CSV table of C-alpha atoms and ligand atoms in Angstrom, one decimal:
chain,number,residue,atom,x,y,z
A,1,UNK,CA,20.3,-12.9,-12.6
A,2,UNK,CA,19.6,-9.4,-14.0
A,3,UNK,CA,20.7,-6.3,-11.8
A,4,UNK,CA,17.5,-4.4,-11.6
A,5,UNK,CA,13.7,-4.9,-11.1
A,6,UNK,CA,14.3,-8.1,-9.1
A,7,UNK,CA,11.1,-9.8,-9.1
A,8,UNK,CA,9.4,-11.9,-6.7
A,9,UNK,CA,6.2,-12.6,-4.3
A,10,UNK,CA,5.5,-11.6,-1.0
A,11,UNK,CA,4.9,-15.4,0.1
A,12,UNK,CA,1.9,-17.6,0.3
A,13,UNK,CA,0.0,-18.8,-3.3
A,14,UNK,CA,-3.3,-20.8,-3.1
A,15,UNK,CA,-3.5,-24.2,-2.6
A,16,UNK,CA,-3.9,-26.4,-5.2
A,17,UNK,CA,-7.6,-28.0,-4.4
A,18,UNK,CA,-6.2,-31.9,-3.9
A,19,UNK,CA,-4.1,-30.2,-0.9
A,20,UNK,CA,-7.0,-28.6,0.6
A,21,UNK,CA,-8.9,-32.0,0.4
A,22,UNK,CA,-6.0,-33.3,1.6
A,23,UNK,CA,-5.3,-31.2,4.6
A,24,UNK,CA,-9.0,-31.6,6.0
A,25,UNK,CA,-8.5,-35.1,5.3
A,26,UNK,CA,-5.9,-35.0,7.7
A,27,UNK,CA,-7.5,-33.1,10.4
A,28,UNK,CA,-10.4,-35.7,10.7
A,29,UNK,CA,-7.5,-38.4,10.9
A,30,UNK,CA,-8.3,-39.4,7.6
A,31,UNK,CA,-4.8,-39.3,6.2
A,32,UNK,CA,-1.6,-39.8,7.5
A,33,UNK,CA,1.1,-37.1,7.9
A,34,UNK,CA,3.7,-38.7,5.5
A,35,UNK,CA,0.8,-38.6,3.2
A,36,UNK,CA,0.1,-34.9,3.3
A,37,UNK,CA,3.6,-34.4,3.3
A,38,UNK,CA,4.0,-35.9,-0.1
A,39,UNK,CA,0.8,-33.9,-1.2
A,40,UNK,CA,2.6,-30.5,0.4
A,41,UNK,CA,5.4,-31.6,-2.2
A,42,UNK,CA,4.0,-32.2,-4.7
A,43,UNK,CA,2.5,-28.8,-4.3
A,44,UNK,CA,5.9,-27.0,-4.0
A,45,UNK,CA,6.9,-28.3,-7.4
A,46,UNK,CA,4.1,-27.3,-9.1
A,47,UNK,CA,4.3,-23.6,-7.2
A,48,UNK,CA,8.1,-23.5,-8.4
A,49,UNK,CA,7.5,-24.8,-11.4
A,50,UNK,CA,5.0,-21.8,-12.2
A,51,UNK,CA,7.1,-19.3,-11.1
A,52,UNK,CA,10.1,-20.7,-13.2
A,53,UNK,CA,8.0,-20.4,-16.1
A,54,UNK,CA,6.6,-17.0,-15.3
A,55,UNK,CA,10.5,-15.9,-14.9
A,56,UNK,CA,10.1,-14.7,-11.7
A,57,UNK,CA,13.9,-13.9,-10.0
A,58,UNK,CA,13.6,-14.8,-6.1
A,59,UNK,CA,11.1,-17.7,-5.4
A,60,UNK,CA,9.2,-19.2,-2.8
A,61,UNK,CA,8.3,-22.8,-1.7
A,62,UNK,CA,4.1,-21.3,-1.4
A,63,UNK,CA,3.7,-22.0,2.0
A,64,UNK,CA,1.8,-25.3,1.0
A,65,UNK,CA,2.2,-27.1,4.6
A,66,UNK,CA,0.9,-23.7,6.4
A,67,UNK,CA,-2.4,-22.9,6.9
A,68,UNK,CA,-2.7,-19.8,9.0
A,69,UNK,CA,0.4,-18.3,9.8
A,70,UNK,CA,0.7,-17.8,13.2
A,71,UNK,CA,-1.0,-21.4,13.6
A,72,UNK,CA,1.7,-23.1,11.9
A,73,UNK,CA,4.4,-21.2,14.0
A,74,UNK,CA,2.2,-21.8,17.6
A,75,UNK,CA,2.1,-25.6,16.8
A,76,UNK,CA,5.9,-25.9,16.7
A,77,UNK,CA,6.6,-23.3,19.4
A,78,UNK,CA,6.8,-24.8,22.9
A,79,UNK,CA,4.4,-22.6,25.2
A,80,UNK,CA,2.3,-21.7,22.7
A,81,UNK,CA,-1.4,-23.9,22.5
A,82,UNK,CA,-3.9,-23.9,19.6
A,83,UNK,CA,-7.2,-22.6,21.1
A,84,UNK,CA,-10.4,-22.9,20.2
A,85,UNK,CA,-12.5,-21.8,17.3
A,86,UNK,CA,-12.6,-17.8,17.0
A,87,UNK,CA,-14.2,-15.5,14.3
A,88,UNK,CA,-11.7,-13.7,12.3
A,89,UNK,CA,-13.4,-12.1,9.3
A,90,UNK,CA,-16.8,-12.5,7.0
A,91,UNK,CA,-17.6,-16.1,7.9
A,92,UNK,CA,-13.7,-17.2,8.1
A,93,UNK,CA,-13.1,-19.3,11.1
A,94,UNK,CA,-10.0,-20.1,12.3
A,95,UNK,CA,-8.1,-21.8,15.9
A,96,UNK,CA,-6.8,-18.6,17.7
A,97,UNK,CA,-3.5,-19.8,19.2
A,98,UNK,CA,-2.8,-19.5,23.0
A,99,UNK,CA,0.8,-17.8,24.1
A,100,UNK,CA,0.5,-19.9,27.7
A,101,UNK,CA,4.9,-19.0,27.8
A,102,UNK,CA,7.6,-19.4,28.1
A,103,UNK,CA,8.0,-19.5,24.8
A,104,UNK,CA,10.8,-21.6,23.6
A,105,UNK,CA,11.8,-22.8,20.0
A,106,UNK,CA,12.4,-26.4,20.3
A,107,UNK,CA,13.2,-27.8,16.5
A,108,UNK,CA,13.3,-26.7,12.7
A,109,UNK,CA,9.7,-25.9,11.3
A,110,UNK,CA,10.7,-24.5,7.8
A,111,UNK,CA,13.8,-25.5,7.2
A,112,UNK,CA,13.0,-29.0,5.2
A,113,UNK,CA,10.0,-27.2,3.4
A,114,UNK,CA,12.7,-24.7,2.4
A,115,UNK,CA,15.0,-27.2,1.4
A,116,UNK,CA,13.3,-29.1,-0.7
A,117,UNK,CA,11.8,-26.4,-2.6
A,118,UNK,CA,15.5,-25.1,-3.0
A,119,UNK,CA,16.2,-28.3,-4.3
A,120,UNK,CA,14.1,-27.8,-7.3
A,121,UNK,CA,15.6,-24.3,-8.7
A,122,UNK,CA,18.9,-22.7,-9.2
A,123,UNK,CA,16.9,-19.3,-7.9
A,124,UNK,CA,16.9,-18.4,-4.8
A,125,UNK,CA,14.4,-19.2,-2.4
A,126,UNK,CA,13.2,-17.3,0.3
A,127,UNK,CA,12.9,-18.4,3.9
A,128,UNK,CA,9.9,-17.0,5.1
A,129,UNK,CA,8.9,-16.7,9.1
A,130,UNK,CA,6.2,-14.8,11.0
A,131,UNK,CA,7.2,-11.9,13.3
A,132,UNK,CA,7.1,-12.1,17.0
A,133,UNK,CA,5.1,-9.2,17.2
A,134,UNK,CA,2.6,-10.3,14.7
A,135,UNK,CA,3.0,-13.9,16.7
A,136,UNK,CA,1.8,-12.3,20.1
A,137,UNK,CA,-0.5,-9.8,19.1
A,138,UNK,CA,-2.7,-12.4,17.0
A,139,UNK,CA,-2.5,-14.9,19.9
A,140,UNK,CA,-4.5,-14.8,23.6
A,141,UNK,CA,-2.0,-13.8,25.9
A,142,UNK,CA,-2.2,-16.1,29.1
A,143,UNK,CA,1.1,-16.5,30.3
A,144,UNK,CA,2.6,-13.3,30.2
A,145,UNK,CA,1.6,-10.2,32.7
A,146,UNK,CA,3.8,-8.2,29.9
A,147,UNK,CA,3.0,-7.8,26.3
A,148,UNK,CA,6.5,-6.7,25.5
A,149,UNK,CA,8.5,-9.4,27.8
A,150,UNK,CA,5.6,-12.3,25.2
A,151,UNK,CA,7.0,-10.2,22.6
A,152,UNK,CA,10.9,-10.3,23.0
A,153,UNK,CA,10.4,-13.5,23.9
A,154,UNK,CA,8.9,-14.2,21.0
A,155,UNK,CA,11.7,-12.8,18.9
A,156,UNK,CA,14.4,-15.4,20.5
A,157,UNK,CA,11.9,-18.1,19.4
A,158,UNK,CA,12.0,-16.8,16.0
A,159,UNK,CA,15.7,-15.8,15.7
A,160,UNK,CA,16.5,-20.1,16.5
A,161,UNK,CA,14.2,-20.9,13.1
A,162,UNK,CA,16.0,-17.9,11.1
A,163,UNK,CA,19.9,-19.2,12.1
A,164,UNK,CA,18.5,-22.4,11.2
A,165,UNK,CA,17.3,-21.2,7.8
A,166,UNK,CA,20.5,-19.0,7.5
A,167,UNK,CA,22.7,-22.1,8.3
A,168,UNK,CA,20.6,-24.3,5.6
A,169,UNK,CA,22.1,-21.6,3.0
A,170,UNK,CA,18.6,-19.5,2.7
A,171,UNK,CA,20.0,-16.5,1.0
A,172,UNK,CA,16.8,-14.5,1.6
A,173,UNK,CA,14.8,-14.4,4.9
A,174,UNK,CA,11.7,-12.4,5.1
A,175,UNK,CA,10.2,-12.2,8.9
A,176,UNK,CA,6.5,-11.0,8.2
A,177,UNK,CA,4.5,-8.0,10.4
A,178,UNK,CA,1.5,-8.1,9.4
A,179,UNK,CA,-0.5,-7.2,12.7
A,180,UNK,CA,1.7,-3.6,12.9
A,181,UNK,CA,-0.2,-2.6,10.3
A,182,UNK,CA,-3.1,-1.5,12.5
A,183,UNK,CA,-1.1,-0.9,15.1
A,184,UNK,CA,1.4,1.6,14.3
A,185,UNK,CA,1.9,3.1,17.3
A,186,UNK,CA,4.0,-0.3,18.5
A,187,UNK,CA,6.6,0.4,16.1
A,188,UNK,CA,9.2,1.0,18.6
A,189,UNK,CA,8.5,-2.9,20.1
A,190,UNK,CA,7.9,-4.5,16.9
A,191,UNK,CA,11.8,-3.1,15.9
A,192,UNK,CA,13.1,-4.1,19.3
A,193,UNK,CA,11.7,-7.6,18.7
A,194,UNK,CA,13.1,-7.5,15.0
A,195,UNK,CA,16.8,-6.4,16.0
A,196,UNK,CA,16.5,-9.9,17.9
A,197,UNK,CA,14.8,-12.0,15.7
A,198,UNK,CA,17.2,-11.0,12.9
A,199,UNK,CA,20.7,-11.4,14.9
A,200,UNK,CA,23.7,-13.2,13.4
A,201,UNK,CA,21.8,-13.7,9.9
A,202,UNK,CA,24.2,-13.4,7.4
A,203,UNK,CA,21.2,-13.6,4.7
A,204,UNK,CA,19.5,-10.5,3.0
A,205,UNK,CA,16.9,-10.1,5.3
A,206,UNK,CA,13.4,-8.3,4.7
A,207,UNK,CA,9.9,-7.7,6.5
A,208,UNK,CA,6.4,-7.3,4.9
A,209,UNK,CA,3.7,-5.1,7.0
A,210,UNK,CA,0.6,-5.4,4.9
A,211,UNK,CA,-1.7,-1.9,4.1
A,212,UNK,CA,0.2,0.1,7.4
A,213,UNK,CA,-0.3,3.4,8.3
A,214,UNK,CA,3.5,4.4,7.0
A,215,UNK,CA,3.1,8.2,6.4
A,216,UNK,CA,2.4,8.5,10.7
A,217,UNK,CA,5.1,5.7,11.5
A,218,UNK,CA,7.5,7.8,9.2
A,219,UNK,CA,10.5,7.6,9.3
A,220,UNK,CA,10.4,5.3,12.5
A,221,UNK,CA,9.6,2.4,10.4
A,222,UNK,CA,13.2,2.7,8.3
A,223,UNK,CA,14.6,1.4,11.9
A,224,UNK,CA,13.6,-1.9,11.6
A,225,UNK,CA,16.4,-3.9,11.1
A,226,UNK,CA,16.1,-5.6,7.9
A,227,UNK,CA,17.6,-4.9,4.4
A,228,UNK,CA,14.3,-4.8,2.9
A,229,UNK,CA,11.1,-3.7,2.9
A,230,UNK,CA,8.2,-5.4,1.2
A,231,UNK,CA,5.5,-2.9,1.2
A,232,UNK,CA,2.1,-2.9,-0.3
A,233,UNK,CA,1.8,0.0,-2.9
A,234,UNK,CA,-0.5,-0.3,-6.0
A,235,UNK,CA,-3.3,1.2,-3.9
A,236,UNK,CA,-0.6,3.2,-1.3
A,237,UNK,CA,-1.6,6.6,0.0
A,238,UNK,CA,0.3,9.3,-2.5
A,239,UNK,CA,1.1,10.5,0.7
A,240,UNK,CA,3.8,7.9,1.4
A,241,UNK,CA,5.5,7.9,-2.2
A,242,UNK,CA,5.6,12.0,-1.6
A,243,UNK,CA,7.1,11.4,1.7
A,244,UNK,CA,9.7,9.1,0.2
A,245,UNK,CA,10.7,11.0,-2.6
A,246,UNK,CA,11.1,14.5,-1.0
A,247,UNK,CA,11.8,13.3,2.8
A,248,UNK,CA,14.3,10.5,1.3
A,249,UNK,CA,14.9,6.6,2.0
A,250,UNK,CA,17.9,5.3,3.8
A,251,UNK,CA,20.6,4.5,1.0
A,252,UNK,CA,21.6,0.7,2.2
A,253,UNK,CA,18.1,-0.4,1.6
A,254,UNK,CA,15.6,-1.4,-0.5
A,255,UNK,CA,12.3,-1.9,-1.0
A,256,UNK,CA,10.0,-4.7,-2.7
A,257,UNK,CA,7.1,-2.6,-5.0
A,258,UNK,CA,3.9,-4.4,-4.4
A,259,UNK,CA,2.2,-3.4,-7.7
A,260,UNK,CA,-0.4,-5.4,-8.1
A,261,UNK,CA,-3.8,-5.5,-5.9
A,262,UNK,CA,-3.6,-9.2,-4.8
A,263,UNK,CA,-7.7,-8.3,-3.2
A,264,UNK,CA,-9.3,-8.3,-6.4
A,265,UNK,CA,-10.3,-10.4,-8.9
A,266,UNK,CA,-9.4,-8.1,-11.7
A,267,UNK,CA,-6.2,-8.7,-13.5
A,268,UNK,CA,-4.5,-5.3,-13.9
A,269,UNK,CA,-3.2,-4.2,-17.2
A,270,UNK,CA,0.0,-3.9,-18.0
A,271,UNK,CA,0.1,-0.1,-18.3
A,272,UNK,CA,-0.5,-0.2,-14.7
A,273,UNK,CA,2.1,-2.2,-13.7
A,274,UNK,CA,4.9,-0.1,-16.2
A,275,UNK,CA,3.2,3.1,-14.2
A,276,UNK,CA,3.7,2.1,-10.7
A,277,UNK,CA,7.2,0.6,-11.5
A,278,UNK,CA,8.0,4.0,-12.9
A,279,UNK,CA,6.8,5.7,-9.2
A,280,UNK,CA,9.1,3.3,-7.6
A,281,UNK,CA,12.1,4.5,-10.0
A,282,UNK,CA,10.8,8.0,-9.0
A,283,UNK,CA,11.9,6.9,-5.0
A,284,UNK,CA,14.8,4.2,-5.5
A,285,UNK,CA,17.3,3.1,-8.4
A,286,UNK,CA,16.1,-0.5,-10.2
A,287,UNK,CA,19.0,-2.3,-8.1
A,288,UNK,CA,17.0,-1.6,-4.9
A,289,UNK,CA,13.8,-1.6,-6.2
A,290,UNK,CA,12.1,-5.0,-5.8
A,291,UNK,CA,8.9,-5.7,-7.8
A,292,UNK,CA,5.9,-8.3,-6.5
A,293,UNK,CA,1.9,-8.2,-5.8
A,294,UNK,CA,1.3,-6.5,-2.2
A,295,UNK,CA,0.2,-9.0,-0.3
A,296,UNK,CA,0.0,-13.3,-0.5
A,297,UNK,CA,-1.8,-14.6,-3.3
A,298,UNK,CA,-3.0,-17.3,-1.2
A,299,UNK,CA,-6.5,-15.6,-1.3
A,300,UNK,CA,-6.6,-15.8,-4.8
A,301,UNK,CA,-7.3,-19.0,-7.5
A,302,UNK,CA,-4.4,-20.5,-8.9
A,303,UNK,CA,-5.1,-19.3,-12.6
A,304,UNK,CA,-5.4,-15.5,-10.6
A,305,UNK,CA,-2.1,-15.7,-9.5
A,306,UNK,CA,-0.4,-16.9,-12.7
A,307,UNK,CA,-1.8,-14.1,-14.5
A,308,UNK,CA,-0.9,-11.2,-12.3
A,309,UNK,CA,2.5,-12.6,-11.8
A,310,UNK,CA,2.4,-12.9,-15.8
A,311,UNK,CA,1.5,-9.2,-16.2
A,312,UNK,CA,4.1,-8.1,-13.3
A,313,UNK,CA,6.8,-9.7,-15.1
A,314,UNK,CA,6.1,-8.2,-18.9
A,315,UNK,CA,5.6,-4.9,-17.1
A,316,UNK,CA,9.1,-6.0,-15.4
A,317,UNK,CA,10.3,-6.6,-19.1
A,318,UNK,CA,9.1,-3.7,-20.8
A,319,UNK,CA,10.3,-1.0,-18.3
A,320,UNK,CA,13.7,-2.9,-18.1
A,321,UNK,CA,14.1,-2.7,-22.1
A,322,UNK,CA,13.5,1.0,-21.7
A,323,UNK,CA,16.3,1.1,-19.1
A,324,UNK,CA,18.9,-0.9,-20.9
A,325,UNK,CA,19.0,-3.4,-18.3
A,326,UNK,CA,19.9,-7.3,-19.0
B,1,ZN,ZN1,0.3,-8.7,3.3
């Protein structure tokens, strides 16, 4: 593996359209689990198999058998209950899960997923799991008087699935906060939670808070207890790189770059890419400097994807030739 400019994704990619057929087929009964399992396989080859091709450096298995991601997590959780039908955004409907407590983790949801999809590469695969705050605070709460006891709770539940992935040999394990992003102001809970949810991992361990309000969380948000941090910045505030550069970032971690806008449609050029790697450099040296989009691509096609990881990596290539780097 090269030493700088690691590459790699933040975590979901679309489904390939025979998986969507297939999971609704499942949901009306219509196909059996080992079914859709095979189909959730088949998609995890074809997901590595892109990203081998694109050259990315640290992979992921997709997500193929998730469909929302505190859903998946709720359904394996004991004391957790997949509710009814509740508006999220636009016309996207979704089954808001229940926290009815105590929550307990009762067996290994990712770890098989992870496996396999290790299996199929000598790159490393990340283990990906979704944070106990984000967990809680995209769920009803019914069986907790205390947000921050559902929450800590939470982060035991989620600590049992990352020793699990840890013990399984992930060497990467990313433990997602998305629903911080808006809410800032429970930073100091959300790192609480994450010193538990990451204890005893002997894997690199990272977090990715989608579109957060950094510059007012700075520099409480360099607490959290992971190695790295996968943050969203081809559309970031100047305000945070500023921040960054003259303020500082702490030397034992890192950060992954998101460079490229996974919300549109348009495929950047690769100008743009060399010129936001080149803001990272100005914050962190290429050995801690991750590059990736800045958010899951599961919102976009297939064909979307490819080519923005396509352009991430020959911006990748071209700033690492002017570096000297292998
Ligand atoms: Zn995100």
């Amino acid at each position: 593996m090269t030493t700088g400019l690691l590459t790699t994704t933040v975590g979901s990619f679309p489904k390939p359209p025979y998986l969507q057929k297939a999971r609704n087929a499942f949901a009306s009964g219509k196909l059996s689990r080992e079914e859709l399992s095979e189909l959730e396989q088949q998609a995890t080859r074809e997901v590595i198999a892109l990203q081998e091709e694109i050259g990315l450096d640290i992979l992921v298995d997709g997500e193929m058998a998730r469909g929302d991601m505190v859903v998946f997590f709720a359904e394996h959780f004991a004391g957790m209950e997949v509710g009814g039908l509740v508006r999220s955004y636009g016309n996207r409907y979704y089954h808001k899960p229940v926290v009815k407590g105590p929550v307990r983790w009762q067996e290994p949801i990712t770890v098989d997923l992870w496996r396999y999809a290790q299996s199929l590469t000598d790159k490393p695969v990340k283990g990906m799991l979704t944070g106990p705050y984000t967990m809680v605070e995209w769920s009803f709460l019914e069986g907790y008087d205390d947000f921050r006891q559902a929450v800590l709770e939470m982060a035991r539940a989620v600590n049992y699935e990352a020793l699990e992935l840890d013990r399984a040999g992930a060497p990467f394990i990313q433990i997602d906060e998305p629903a911080l992003s808006t809410r800032m102001e429970d930073i100091d809970l959300a790192i609480e939670a994450m010193a538990i949810a990451t204890e005893g991992l002997t894997a690199k361990t990272a977090t990715h808070i989608c579109y957060g309000d950094f510059v007012s969380a700075y520099p409480r948000f360099l607490d959290m207890p992971v190695k790295q941090f996968d943050l969203e910045m081809a559309n970031s505030s100047h305000d945070l790189v500023e921040l960054l550069k003259t303020e500082g970032f702490p030397e034992d971690k890192e950060i992954a770059w998101g460079v490229v806008d996974v919300h549109s449609h348009e495929i950047e050029s690769v100008d743009d890419v060399v010129a936001e790697i080149k803001r990272g450099l100005e914050v962190l040296p290429p050995e801690r400097l991750y590059i990736d989009p800045d958010c899951g691509l599961k919102t976009r096609t297939w064909d979307e994807s490819a080519d923005k990881l396509r352009v991430i990596m020959e911006g990748v290539r071209k700033v690492r030739a002017e570096l000297g780097i292998e």
